[in-house]
XYZ file of C-alpha atoms in Angstrom:
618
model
C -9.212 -25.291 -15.886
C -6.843 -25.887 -13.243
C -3.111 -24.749 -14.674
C -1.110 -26.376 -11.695
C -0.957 -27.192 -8.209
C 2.210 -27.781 -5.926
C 3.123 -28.757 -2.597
C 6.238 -27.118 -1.267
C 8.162 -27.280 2.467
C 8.708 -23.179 4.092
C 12.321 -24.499 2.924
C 11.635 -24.228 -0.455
C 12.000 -28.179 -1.301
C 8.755 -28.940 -3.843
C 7.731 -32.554 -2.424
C 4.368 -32.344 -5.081
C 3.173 -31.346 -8.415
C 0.378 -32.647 -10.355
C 1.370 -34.569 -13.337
C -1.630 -35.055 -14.994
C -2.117 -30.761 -15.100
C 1.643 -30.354 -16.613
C 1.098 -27.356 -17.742
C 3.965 -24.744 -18.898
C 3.515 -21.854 -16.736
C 4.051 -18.409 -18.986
C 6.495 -16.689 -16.912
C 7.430 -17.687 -12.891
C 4.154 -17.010 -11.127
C 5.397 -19.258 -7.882
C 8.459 -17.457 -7.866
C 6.825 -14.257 -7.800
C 4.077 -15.442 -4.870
C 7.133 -16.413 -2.609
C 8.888 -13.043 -3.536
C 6.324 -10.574 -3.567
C 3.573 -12.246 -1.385
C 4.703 -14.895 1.468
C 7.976 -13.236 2.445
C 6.860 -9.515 2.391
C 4.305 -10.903 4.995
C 0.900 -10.468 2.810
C 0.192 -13.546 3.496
C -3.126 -12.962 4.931
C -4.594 -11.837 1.438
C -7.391 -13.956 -0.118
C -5.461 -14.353 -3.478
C -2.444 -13.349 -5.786
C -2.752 -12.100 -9.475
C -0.342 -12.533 -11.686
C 0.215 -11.160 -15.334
C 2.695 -12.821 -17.712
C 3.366 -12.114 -21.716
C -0.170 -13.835 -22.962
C -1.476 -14.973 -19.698
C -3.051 -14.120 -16.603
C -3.150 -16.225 -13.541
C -4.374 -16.252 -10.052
C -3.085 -18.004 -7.389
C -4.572 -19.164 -3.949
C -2.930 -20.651 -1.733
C -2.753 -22.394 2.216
C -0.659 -23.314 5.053
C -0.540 -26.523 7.533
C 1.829 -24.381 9.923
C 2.396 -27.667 11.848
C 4.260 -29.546 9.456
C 5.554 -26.080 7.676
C 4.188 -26.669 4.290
C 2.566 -24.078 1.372
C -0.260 -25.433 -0.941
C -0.676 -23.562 -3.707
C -3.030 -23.601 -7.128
C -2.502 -21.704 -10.057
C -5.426 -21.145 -12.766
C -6.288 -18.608 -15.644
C -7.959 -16.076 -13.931
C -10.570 -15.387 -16.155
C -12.084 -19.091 -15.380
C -13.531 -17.916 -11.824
C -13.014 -21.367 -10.575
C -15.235 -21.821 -7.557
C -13.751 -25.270 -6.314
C -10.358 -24.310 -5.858
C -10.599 -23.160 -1.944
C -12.607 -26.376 -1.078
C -9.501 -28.260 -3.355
C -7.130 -27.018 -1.112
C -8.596 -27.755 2.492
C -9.152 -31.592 1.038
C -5.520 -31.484 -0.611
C -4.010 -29.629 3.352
C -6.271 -32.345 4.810
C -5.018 -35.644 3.223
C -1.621 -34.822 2.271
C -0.742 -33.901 6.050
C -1.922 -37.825 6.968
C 0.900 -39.390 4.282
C 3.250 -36.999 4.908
C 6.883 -37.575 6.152
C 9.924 -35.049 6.518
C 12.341 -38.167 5.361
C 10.277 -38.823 2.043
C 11.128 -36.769 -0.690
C 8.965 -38.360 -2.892
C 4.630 -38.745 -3.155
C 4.189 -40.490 -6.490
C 1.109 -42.473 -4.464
C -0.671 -39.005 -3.969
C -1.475 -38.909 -7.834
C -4.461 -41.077 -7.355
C -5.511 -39.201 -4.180
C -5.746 -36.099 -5.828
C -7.806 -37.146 -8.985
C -10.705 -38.423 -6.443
C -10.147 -35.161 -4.115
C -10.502 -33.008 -7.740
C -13.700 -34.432 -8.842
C -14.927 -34.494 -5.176
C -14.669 -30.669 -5.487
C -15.441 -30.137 -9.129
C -18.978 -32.296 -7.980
C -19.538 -30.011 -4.843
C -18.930 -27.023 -7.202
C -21.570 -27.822 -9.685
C -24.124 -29.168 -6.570
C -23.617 -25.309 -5.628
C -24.031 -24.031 -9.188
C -27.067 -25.553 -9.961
C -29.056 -25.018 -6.363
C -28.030 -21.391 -6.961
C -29.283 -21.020 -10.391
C -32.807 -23.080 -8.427
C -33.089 -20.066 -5.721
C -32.399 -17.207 -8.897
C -35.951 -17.107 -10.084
C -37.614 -16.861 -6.790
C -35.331 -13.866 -5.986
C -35.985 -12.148 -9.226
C -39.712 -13.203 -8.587
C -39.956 -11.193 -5.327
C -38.096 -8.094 -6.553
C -40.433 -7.987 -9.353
C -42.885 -7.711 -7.337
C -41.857 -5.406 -4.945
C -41.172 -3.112 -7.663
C -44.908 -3.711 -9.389
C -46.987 -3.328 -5.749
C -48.130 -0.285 -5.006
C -49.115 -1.566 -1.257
C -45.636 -2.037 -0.552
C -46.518 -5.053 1.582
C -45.282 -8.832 1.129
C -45.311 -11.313 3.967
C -41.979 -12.170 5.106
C -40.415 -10.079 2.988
C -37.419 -8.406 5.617
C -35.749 -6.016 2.592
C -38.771 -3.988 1.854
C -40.090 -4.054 5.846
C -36.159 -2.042 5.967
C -37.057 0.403 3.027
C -40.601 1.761 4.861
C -39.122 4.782 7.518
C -42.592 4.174 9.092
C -42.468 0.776 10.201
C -42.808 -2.857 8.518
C -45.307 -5.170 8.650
C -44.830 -9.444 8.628
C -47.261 -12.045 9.644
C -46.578 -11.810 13.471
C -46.440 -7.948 13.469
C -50.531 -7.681 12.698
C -51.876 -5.725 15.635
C -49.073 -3.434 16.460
C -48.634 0.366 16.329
C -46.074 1.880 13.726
C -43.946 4.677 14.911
C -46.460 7.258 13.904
C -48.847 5.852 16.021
C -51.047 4.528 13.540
C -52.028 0.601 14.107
C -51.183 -1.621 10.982
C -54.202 -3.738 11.330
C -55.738 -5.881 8.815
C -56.588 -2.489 6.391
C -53.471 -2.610 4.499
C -55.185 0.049 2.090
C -54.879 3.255 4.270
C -51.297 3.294 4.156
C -50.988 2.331 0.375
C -49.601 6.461 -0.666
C -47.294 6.642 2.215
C -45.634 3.052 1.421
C -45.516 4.170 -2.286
C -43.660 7.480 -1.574
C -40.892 5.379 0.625
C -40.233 2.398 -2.500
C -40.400 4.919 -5.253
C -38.052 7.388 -4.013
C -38.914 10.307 -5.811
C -42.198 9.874 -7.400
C -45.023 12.181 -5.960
C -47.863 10.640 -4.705
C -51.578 12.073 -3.486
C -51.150 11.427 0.011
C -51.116 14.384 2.132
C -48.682 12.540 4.616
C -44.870 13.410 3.852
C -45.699 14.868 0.483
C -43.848 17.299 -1.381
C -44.889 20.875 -2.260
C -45.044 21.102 -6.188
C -45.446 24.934 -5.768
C -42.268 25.359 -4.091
C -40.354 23.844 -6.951
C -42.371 26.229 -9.176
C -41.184 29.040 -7.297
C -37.880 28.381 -7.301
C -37.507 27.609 -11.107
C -38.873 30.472 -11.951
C -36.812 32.953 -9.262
C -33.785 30.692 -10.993
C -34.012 31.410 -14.775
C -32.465 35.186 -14.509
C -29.566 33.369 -13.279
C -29.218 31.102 -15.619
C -29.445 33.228 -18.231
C -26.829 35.378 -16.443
C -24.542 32.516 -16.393
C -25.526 30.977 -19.970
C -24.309 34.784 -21.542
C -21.042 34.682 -19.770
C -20.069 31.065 -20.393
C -19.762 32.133 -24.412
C -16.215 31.029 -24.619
C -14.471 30.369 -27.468
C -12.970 26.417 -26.548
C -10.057 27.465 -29.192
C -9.026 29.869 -27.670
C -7.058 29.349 -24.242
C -6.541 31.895 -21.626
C -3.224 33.055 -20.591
C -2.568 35.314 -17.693
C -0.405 38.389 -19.558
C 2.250 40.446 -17.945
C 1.193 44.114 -17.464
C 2.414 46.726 -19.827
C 3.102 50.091 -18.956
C 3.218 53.514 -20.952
C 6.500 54.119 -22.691
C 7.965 51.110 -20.937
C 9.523 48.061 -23.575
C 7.562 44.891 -23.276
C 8.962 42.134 -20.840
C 9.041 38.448 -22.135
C 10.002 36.495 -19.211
C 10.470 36.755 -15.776
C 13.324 34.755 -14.244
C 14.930 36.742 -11.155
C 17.493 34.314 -11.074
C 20.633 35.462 -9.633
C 23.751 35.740 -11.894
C 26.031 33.157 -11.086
C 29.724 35.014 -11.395
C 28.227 37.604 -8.965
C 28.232 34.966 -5.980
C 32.292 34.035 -6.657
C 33.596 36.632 -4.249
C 31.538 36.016 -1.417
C 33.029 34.913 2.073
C 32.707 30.316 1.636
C 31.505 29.139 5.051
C 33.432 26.469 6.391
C 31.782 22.868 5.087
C 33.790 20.723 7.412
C 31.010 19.979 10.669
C 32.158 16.834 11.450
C 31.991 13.105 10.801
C 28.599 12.491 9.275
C 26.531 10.169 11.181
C 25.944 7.346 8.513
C 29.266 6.355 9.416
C 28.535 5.736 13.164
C 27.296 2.520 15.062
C 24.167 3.148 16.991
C 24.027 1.473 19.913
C 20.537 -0.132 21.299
C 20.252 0.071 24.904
C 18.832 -3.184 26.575
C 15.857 -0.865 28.465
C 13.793 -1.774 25.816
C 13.872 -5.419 26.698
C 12.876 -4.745 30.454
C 10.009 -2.477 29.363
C 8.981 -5.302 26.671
C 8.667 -8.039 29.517
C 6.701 -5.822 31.865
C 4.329 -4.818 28.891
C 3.908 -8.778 28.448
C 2.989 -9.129 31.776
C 0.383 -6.551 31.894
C -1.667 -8.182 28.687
C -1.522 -11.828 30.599
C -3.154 -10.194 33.534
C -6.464 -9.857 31.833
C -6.434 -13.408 30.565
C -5.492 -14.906 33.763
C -8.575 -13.220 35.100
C -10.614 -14.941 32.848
C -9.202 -18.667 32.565
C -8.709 -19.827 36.224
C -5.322 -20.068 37.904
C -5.410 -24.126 37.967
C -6.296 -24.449 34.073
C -3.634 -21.608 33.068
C -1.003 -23.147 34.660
C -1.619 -26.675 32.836
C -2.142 -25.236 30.022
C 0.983 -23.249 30.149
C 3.255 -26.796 31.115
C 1.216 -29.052 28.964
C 0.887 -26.925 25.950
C -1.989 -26.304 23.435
C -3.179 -28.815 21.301
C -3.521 -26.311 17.992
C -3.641 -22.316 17.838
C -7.065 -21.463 16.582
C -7.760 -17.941 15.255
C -10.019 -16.994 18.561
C -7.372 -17.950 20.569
C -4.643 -15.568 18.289
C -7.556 -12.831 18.045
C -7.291 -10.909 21.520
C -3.344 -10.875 21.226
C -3.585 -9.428 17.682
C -6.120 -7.282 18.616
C -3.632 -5.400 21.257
C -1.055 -5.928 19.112
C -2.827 -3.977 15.949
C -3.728 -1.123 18.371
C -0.364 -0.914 19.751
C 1.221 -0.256 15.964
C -1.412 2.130 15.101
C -0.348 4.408 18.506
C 3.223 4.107 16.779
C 1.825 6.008 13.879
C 1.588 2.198 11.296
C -1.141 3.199 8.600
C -4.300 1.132 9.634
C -4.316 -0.911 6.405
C -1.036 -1.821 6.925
C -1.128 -2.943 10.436
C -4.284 -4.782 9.480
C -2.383 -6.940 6.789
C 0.314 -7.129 8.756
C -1.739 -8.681 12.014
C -3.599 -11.249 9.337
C -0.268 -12.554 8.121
C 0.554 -13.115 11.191
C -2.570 -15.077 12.275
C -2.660 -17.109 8.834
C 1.478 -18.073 9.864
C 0.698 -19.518 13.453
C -2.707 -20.972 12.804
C -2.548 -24.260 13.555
C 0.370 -24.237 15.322
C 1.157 -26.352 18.218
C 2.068 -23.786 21.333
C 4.420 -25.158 23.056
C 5.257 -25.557 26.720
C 5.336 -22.499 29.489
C 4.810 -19.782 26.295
C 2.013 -18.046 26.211
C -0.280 -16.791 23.296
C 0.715 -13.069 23.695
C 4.049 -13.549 23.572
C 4.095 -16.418 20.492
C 1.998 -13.220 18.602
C 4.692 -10.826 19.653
C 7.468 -13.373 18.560
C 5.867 -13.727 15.518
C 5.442 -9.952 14.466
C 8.700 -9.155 15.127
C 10.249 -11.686 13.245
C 7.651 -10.455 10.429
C 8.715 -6.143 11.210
C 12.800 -7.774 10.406
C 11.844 -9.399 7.346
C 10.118 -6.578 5.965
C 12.293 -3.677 6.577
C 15.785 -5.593 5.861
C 16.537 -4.660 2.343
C 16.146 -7.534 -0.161
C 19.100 -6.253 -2.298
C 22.566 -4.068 -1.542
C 21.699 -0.573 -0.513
C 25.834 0.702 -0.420
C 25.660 3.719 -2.740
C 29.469 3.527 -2.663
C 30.232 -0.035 -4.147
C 27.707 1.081 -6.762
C 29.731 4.611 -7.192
C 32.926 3.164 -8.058
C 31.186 0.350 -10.308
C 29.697 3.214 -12.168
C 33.281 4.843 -12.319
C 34.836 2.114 -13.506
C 32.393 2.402 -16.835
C 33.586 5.965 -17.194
C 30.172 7.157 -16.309
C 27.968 9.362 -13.519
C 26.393 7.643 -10.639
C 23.382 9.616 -10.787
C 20.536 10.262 -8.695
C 17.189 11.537 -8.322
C 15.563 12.960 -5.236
C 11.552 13.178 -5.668
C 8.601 13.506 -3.159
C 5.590 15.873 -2.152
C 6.486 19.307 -1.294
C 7.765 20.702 2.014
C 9.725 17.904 3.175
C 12.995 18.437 2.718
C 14.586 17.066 -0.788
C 17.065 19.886 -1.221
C 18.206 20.333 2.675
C 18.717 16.164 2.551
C 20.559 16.071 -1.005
C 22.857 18.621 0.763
C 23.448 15.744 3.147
C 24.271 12.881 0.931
C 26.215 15.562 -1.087
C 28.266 15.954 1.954
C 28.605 12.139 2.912
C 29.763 11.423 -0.255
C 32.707 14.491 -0.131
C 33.885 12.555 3.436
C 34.470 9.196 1.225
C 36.403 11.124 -1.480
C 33.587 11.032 -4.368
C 33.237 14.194 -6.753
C 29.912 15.649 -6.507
C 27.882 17.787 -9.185
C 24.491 18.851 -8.001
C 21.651 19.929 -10.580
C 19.357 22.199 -9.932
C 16.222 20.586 -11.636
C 13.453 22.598 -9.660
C 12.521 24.948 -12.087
C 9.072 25.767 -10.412
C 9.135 27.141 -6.832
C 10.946 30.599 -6.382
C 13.938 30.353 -4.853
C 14.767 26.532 -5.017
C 17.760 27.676 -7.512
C 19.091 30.004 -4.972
C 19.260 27.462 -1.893
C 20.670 24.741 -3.839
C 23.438 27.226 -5.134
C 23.752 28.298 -1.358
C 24.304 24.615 -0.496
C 26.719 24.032 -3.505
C 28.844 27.300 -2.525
C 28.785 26.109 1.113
C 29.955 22.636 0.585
C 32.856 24.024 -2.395
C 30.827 21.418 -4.936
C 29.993 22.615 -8.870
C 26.176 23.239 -9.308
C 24.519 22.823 -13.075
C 21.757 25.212 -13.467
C 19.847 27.128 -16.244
C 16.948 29.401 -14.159
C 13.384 29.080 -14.156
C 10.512 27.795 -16.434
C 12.678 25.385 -18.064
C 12.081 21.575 -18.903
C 13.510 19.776 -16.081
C 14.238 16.656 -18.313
C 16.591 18.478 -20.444
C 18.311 20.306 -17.527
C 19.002 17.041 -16.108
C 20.127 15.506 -18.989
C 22.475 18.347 -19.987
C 23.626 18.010 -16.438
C 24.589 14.775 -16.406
C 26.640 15.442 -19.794
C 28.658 18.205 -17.992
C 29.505 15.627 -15.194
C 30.588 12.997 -18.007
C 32.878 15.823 -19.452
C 33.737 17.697 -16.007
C 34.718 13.833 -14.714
C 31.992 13.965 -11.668
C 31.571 10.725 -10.105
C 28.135 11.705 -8.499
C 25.130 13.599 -10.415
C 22.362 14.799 -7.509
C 18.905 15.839 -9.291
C 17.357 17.532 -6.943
C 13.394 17.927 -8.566
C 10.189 20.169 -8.006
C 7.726 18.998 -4.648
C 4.337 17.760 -6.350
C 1.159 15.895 -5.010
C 0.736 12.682 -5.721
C -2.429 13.409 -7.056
C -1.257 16.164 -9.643
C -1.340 14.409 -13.154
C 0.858 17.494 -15.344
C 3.887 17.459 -12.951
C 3.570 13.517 -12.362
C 3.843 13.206 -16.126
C 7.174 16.017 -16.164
C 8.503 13.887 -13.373
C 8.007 10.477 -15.355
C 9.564 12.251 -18.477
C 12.736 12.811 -16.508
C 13.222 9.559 -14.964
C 12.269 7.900 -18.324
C 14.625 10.612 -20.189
C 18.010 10.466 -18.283
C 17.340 7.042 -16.924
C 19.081 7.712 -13.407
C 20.702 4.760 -10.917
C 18.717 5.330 -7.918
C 15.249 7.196 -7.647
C 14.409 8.340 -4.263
C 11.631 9.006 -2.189
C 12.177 11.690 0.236
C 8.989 11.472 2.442
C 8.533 12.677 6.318
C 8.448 10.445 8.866
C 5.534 12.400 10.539
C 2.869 11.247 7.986
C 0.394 8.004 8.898
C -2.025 6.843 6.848
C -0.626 9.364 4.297
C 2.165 8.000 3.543
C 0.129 4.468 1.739
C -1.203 7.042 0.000
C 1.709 9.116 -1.372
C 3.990 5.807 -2.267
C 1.202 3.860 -3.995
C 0.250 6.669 -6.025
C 3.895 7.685 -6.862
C 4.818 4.709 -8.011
C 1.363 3.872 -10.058
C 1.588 7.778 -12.037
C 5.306 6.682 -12.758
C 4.203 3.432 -14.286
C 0.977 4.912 -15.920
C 2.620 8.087 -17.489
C 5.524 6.395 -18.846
C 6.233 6.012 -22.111
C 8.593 3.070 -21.294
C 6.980 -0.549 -21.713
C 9.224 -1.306 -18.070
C 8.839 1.813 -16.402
C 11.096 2.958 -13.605
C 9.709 2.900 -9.744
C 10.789 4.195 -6.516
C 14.105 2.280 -6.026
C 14.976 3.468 -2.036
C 13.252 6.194 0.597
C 15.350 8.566 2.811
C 12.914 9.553 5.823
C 13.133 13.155 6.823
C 12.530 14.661 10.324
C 13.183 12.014 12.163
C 14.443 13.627 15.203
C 11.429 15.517 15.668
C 8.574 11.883 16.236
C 9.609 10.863 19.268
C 8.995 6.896 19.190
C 6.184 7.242 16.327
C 8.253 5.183 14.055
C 5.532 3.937 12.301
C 6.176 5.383 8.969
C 8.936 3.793 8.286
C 7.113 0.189 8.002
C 4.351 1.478 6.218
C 6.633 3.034 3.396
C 8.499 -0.292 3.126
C 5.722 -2.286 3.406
C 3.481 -0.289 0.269
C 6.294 0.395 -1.933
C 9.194 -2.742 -1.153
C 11.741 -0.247 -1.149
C 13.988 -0.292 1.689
C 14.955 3.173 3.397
C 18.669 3.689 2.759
C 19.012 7.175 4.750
C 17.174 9.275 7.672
C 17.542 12.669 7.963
C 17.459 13.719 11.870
C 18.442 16.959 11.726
C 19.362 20.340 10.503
C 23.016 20.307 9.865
C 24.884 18.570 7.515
C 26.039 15.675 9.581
C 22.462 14.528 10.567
C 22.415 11.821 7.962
C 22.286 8.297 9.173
C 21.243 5.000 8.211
C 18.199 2.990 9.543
C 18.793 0.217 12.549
C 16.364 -2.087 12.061
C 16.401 -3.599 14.897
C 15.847 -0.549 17.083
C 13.133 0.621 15.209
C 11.267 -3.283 15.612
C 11.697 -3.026 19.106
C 9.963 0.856 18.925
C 7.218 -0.373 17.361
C 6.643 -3.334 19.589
C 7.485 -1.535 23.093
């Protein structure tokens, strides 16, 4: 059963709602559509699922562009209603011919709608009931198909697919297969070879294509030493596990651990480089040049040569003064076409630029263009008004209000850097750490990497060069306590700042996804970041989906913590293959709050939005 279905301006102002449905939705379902669906530009998506405390919903919804209004239904989504697309094309359709941008008020639509709902609830069951009509003849012919030996049904296309050979239908009598044998009338000569090609494996007694029984033989037989071989050593005892043992030499004492961690009082009497390099760049203005703009124009101008070629000069012209009626989607399709390509060269995952072009196409679709504008540039208009909305940050991203709220509540800002390994978590904490020392905010880093050799040491190095106190307890310990013992010490020491710096791991590797989880679930940090590289493509959909799904599956929490911001690394070294940056934001909904763009400490700054739009469109 239908739950509800509303009628809403792009504004926001509801102008609809059925009464006679007046259900109470569990939860805001419409809320989280606008939030999560129409104004991160997904859009083009066939449907929205929604899960609330004791229910489940799906919503579908459509756009008259024209006017600027949203339809959308919401029903229990294990109903599979079948009527509701054809519901909202007749609701689109006769709500645009009563509507009125004074009136505020459609109590006359009530009426409509009931007719329009059984309309569509009669189509559905029309379309039930032929289907469940055509079922038995279906079933009827793959029955058959499977029974035949001969292999051979007139008119039947699927099984005329399955023969390697060659088909046969009632107008192909007469002709020669590709073995050069003629399918005449005497269907019963190539009964074995048509039963070998349906029946997959089963062996049959034609000499044609056959397989050698023999050879199997062979082969089994040549195969059972080394089975046996392998049957004698896989004896294992599952109780037992094996551990890899440290070697023991004669007359030496046994060794329990290795941990070649430094001691830390024998690094107080070295020589402390210099930490001061400079003003950090996060607290710079970037300025955009306006070359972008000239090279945008003549890129414009290049794509409308093609189309001018086509259309002829008089009709392009009037068009372009007079104006299009309506945008249709084969009329957006060649601009979005160039337009996809051109994000994918910028390094934009494929999926994403896909979703992104669709949202586009289902926003201006049936849209009126209007006078001396052309197609390709309404697209381009379009997108980049959809690249703003999607990398401006939804919420505050200034680290420093939400220092100084935490200090207020006599408590550690803390956060936590994760990612995949090799791209830069401790060098970039080093850089925050040092951004926050130029705004006069105490700083306590903890080393939390207790996997890969040496991560203790170059955090310490980092620590000693930048004067800052480092909490650390070696290798092979739990990272969740370390952290959590840190972030004591920095509640006792009076640090405003905790940075965790944590252990590189694939997405894709379960035990140190579940030690990571543990530690964000544990010492329940402020801000979680991603560090990822801005060099990845497609990768990086991969790496952020996955991220945040292990730390919602592995949690023990019933509202587990995701990736709350990303801080893009290498981004001096891409050129303009900006790409990654949208398709981060775009997976995950976290906005980027730092890029790293280079090597020394200063190379911090935040991301311009703008300038990386007009990258992606140049």
């Amino acid at each position: 059963m239908l739950e509800q279905l509303l009628i809403f301006t792009r504004g926001g102002l509801i102008l609809w709602t059925c009464k006679e449905l007046g259900n109470a939705l569990k939860g805001s379902p419409i809320d989280t559509l606008i939030r999560s669906c129409l104004l991160e530009e997904r859009s083009g998506a066939a449907s929205y699922n929604y899960d609330a405390p004791g229910a489940s919903y799906t919503l579908k919804w459509t756009f008259h562009n024209e006017l600027g209004l949203v339809f959308v239904a919401v029903y229990q989504r294990i109903l599979h209603l079948l009527y509701v697309d054809d519901l909202l094309a007749l609701v689109r359709r006769e709500f645009s011919e009563i509507y009125d941008p004074k009136r505020t008020a459609y109590n006359d639509f009530d009426e409509i709608f009931r007719q329009l709902r059984m309309e569509a609830e009669a189509r559905a069951e029309e379309l039930k009931k032929s289907k469940q009509m055509v079922k038995p003849v279906n079933n009827g012919k793959k029955q058959g198909q499977q029974a035949q030996k001969v292999g051979f049904d007139k008119g039947n296309k699927k099984q005329g697919n399955l023969a390697a050979d060659g088909g046969d239908d009632d107008k192909g009598k007469g002709r020669k297969l590709g073995n050069g044998h003629s399918n005449g009338n005497n269907f019963e000569s190539e009964e074995p070879r048509m039963t070998a090609v349906v029946n997959g494996k089963e062996n049959t007694s034609s000499n044609v294509s056959a397989f050698d029984v023999t050879k199997l033989q062979k082969r089994t037989k040549s195969g059972k030493k080394t089975d046996t071989v392998v049957n004698k050593g896989s004896k294992v005892d599952p109780k037992k596990k094996v551990t890899k043992k440290n070697r023991v030499w004669d007359d030496a004492p046994t060794e329990t651990k290795l941990d070649f961690t430094d001691p830390v009082d024998g690094n107080e009497n070295q020589e402390v480089v210099a930490a001061s390099q400079g003003e950090s760049m996060m607290d710079m203005e970037e300025i955009i040049g306006s070359d972008s703009e000239s090279e945008e124009d003549d890129d414009l101008q290049k794509d409308s040569k093609p189309e001018a070629k086509k259309k002829g000069w008089f009709s392009s012209m009037f068009q372009s003064i007079a104006g299009k009626a309506n945008l249709e989607k084969e009329d957006l399709e060649p601009a979005l076409k160039a337009l996809k390509d051109r994000l994918m060269t910028k390094n934009v995952a494929e999926e994403i630029a896909e979703k992104l072009c669709e949202s586009v196409a289902a926003s201006l679709e049936g849209k009126k263009l209007a006078s001396f504008t052309r197609v390709s540039s309404t697209v381009q208009a379009a997108m980049e008004e959809a690249l703003v909305r999607i990398l401006t940050p939804r919420r505050s991203i200034d680290i420093l209000r939400d220092v100084h709220a935490a200090k207020e509540q006599r408590k550690p800002y803390v956060v936590v850097f994760v990612g995949v390994n090799g791209v830069g978590k401790s060098t970039n904490l080093a850089k925050v750490a040092y951004w926050l020392l130029q705004h006069n905010v105490s700083v306590m880093m903890a080393a939390c990497d207790t996997f890969r050799s040496g991560a203790v040491e170059q955090l310490r190095t980092h620590a000693r060069r930048l004067q800052i106190p480092i909490f650390e307890k070696g290798y092979e310990k739990d990272p969740a306590i370390v952290a959590k013992e840190a972030i004591q010490e920095a509640t006792r020491n009076g640090s405003d700042v905790v940075l965790v710096d944590t252990a590189g791991r694939m997405q894709d590797n379960e035990p140190l996804m579940r030690a990571l989880s543990k530690l964000i679930y544990l010492n329940n940090p402020d801000l979680v970041l991603f560090v990822g590289e801005a060099l990845v493509g497609n990768d990086a959909v991969d790496q952020l989906s996955k991220f945040n799904q292990k730390l919602a599956d592995l949690s023990t929490s019933s509202n587990p913590r995701l990736i709350d911001g990303i801080l893009l690394t290498k981004f001096d070294t891409i050129d303009d293959k900006v790409g990654a940056a949208l398709s981060m934001v775009y997976i995950s909904g976290a906005p980027v709050m730092f890029v790293g763009c280079g090597q020394s400490y200063t190379d911090l700054k935040k991301l311009n939005v703008k300038s990386i739009v007009k990258t992606l469109l140049k």
